[in-house]
Coordinates of C-alpha atoms in Angstrom, one line a residue:
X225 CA -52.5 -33.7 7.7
X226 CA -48.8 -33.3 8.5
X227 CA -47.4 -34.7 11.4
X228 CA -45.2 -31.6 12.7
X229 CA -45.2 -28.0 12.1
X230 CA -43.2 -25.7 13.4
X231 CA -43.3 -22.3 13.8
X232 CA -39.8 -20.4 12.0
X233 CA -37.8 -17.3 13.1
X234 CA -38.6 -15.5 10.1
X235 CA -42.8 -16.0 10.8
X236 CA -43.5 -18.4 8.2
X237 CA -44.2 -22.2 8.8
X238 CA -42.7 -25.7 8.4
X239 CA -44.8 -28.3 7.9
X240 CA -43.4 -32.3 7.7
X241 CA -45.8 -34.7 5.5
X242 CA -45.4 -37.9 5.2
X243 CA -45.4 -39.0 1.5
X244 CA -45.2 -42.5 0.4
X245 CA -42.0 -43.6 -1.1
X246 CA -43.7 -45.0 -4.8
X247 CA -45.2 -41.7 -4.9
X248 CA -42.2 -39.1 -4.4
X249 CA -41.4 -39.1 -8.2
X250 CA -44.9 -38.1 -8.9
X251 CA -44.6 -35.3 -6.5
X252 CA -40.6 -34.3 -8.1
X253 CA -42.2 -34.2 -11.7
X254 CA -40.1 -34.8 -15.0
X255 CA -36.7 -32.9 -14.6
X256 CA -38.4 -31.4 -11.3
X257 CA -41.3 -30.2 -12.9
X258 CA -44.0 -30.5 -10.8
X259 CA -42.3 -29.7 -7.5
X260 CA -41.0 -26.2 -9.1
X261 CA -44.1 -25.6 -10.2
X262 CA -46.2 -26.0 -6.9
X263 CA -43.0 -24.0 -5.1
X264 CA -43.7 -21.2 -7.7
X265 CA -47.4 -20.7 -7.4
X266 CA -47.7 -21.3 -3.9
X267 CA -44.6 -19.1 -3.1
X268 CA -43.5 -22.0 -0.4
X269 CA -40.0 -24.2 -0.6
X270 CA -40.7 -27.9 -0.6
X271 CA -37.7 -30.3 0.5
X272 CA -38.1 -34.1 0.3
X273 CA -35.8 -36.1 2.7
X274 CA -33.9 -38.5 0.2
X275 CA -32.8 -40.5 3.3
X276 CA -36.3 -42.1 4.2
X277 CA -36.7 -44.8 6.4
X278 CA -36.4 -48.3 5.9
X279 CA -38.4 -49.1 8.8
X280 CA -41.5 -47.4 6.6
X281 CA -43.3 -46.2 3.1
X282 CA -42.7 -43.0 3.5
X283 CA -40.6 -40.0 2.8
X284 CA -40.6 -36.5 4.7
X285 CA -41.6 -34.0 3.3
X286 CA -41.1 -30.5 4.0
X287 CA -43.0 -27.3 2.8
X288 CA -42.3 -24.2 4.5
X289 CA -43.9 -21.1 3.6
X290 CA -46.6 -18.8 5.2
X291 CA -49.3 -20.9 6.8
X292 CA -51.8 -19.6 4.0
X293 CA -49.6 -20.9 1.5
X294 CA -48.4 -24.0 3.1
X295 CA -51.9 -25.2 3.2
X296 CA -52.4 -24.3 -0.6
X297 CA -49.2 -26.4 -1.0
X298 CA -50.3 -28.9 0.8
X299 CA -54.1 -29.0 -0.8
X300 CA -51.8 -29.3 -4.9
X301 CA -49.6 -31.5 -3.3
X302 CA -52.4 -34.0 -2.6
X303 CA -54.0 -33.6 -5.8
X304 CA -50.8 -34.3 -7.7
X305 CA -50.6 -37.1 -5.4
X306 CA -54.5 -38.4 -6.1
X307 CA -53.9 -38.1 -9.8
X308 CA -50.8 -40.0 -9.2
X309 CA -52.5 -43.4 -7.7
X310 CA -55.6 -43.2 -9.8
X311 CA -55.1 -45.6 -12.7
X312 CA -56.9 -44.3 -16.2
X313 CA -60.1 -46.2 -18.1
X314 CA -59.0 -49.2 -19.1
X315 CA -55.8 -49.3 -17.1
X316 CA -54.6 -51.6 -14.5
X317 CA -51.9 -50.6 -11.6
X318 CA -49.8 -53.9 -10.3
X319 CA -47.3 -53.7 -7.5
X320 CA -44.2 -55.7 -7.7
X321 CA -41.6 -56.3 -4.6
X322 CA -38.1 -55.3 -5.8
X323 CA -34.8 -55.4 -3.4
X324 CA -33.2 -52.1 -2.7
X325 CA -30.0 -53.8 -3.8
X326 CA -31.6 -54.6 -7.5
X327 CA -33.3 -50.7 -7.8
X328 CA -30.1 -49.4 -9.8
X329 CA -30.2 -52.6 -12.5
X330 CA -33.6 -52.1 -13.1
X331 CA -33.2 -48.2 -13.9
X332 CA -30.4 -48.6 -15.6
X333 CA -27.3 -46.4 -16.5
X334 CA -28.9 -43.1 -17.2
X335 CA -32.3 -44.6 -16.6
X336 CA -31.7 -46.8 -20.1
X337 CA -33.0 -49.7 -18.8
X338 CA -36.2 -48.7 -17.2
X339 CA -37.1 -46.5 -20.3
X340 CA -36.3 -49.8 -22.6
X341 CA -38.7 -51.3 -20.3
X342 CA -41.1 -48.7 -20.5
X343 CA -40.7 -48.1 -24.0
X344 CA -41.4 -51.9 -24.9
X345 CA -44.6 -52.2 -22.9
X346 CA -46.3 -49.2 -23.1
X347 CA -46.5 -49.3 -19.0
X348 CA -45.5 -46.5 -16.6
X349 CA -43.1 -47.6 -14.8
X350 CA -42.2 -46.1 -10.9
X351 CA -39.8 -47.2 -8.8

């Protein structure tokens, strides 16, 4: 599943997953949520590179932990992710290319504009 693990000083693990970009907010949760949650109840620390690539979709991710509970990490991890990309009955999911350079004026100043957005259509908006 992960594309490097390495073995730590201390015994525990370090795993690198590669998550896609669209879906890293999912995985961080409202206010960090979700991603304090899974580091709670799997006992593991989970560190997303904010750096990314912009040769590719996707954004490191590290969970380091025992190998037991790395893989129970990694296991939530992909159902928060599952649930993530599954649109609802009745619901539709549409992509939509955006600029890097235009990402800040459609969130907004404190995230104003994207909740107006959201707000006004009733859609779930990620960026």
């Amino acid at each position: 599943d992960g594309f490097a693990v390495v073995q730590n000083e201390d015994g525990s693990i370090s795993e690198v997953l590669a998550i896609s970009k669209h879906l890293v907010g999912k995985l961080i949760g409202k206010g960090g949520t979700t991603i304090q949650q899974l580091q709670a109840t799997t006992s593991t620390s989970i560190q997303i590179d904010q750096e990314g690539s912009e040769f590719t979709d996707a954004k490191k991710v590290t969970v380091r932990g025992s190998a037991e509970n790395v893989a129970i990490a990694k296991a939530q991890i992909k159902q928060v992710l599952e649930e993530a990309v599954m649109p609802g009955e009745g619901e539709v999911e549409e992509r939509v290319s955006c600029p890097s350079t235009l990402v800040g004026r459609i969130i907004g100043r404190g995230g104003e504009t994207i909740r107006s957005l959201q707000g006004g259509s009733g859609a779930h908006i990620l960026v």
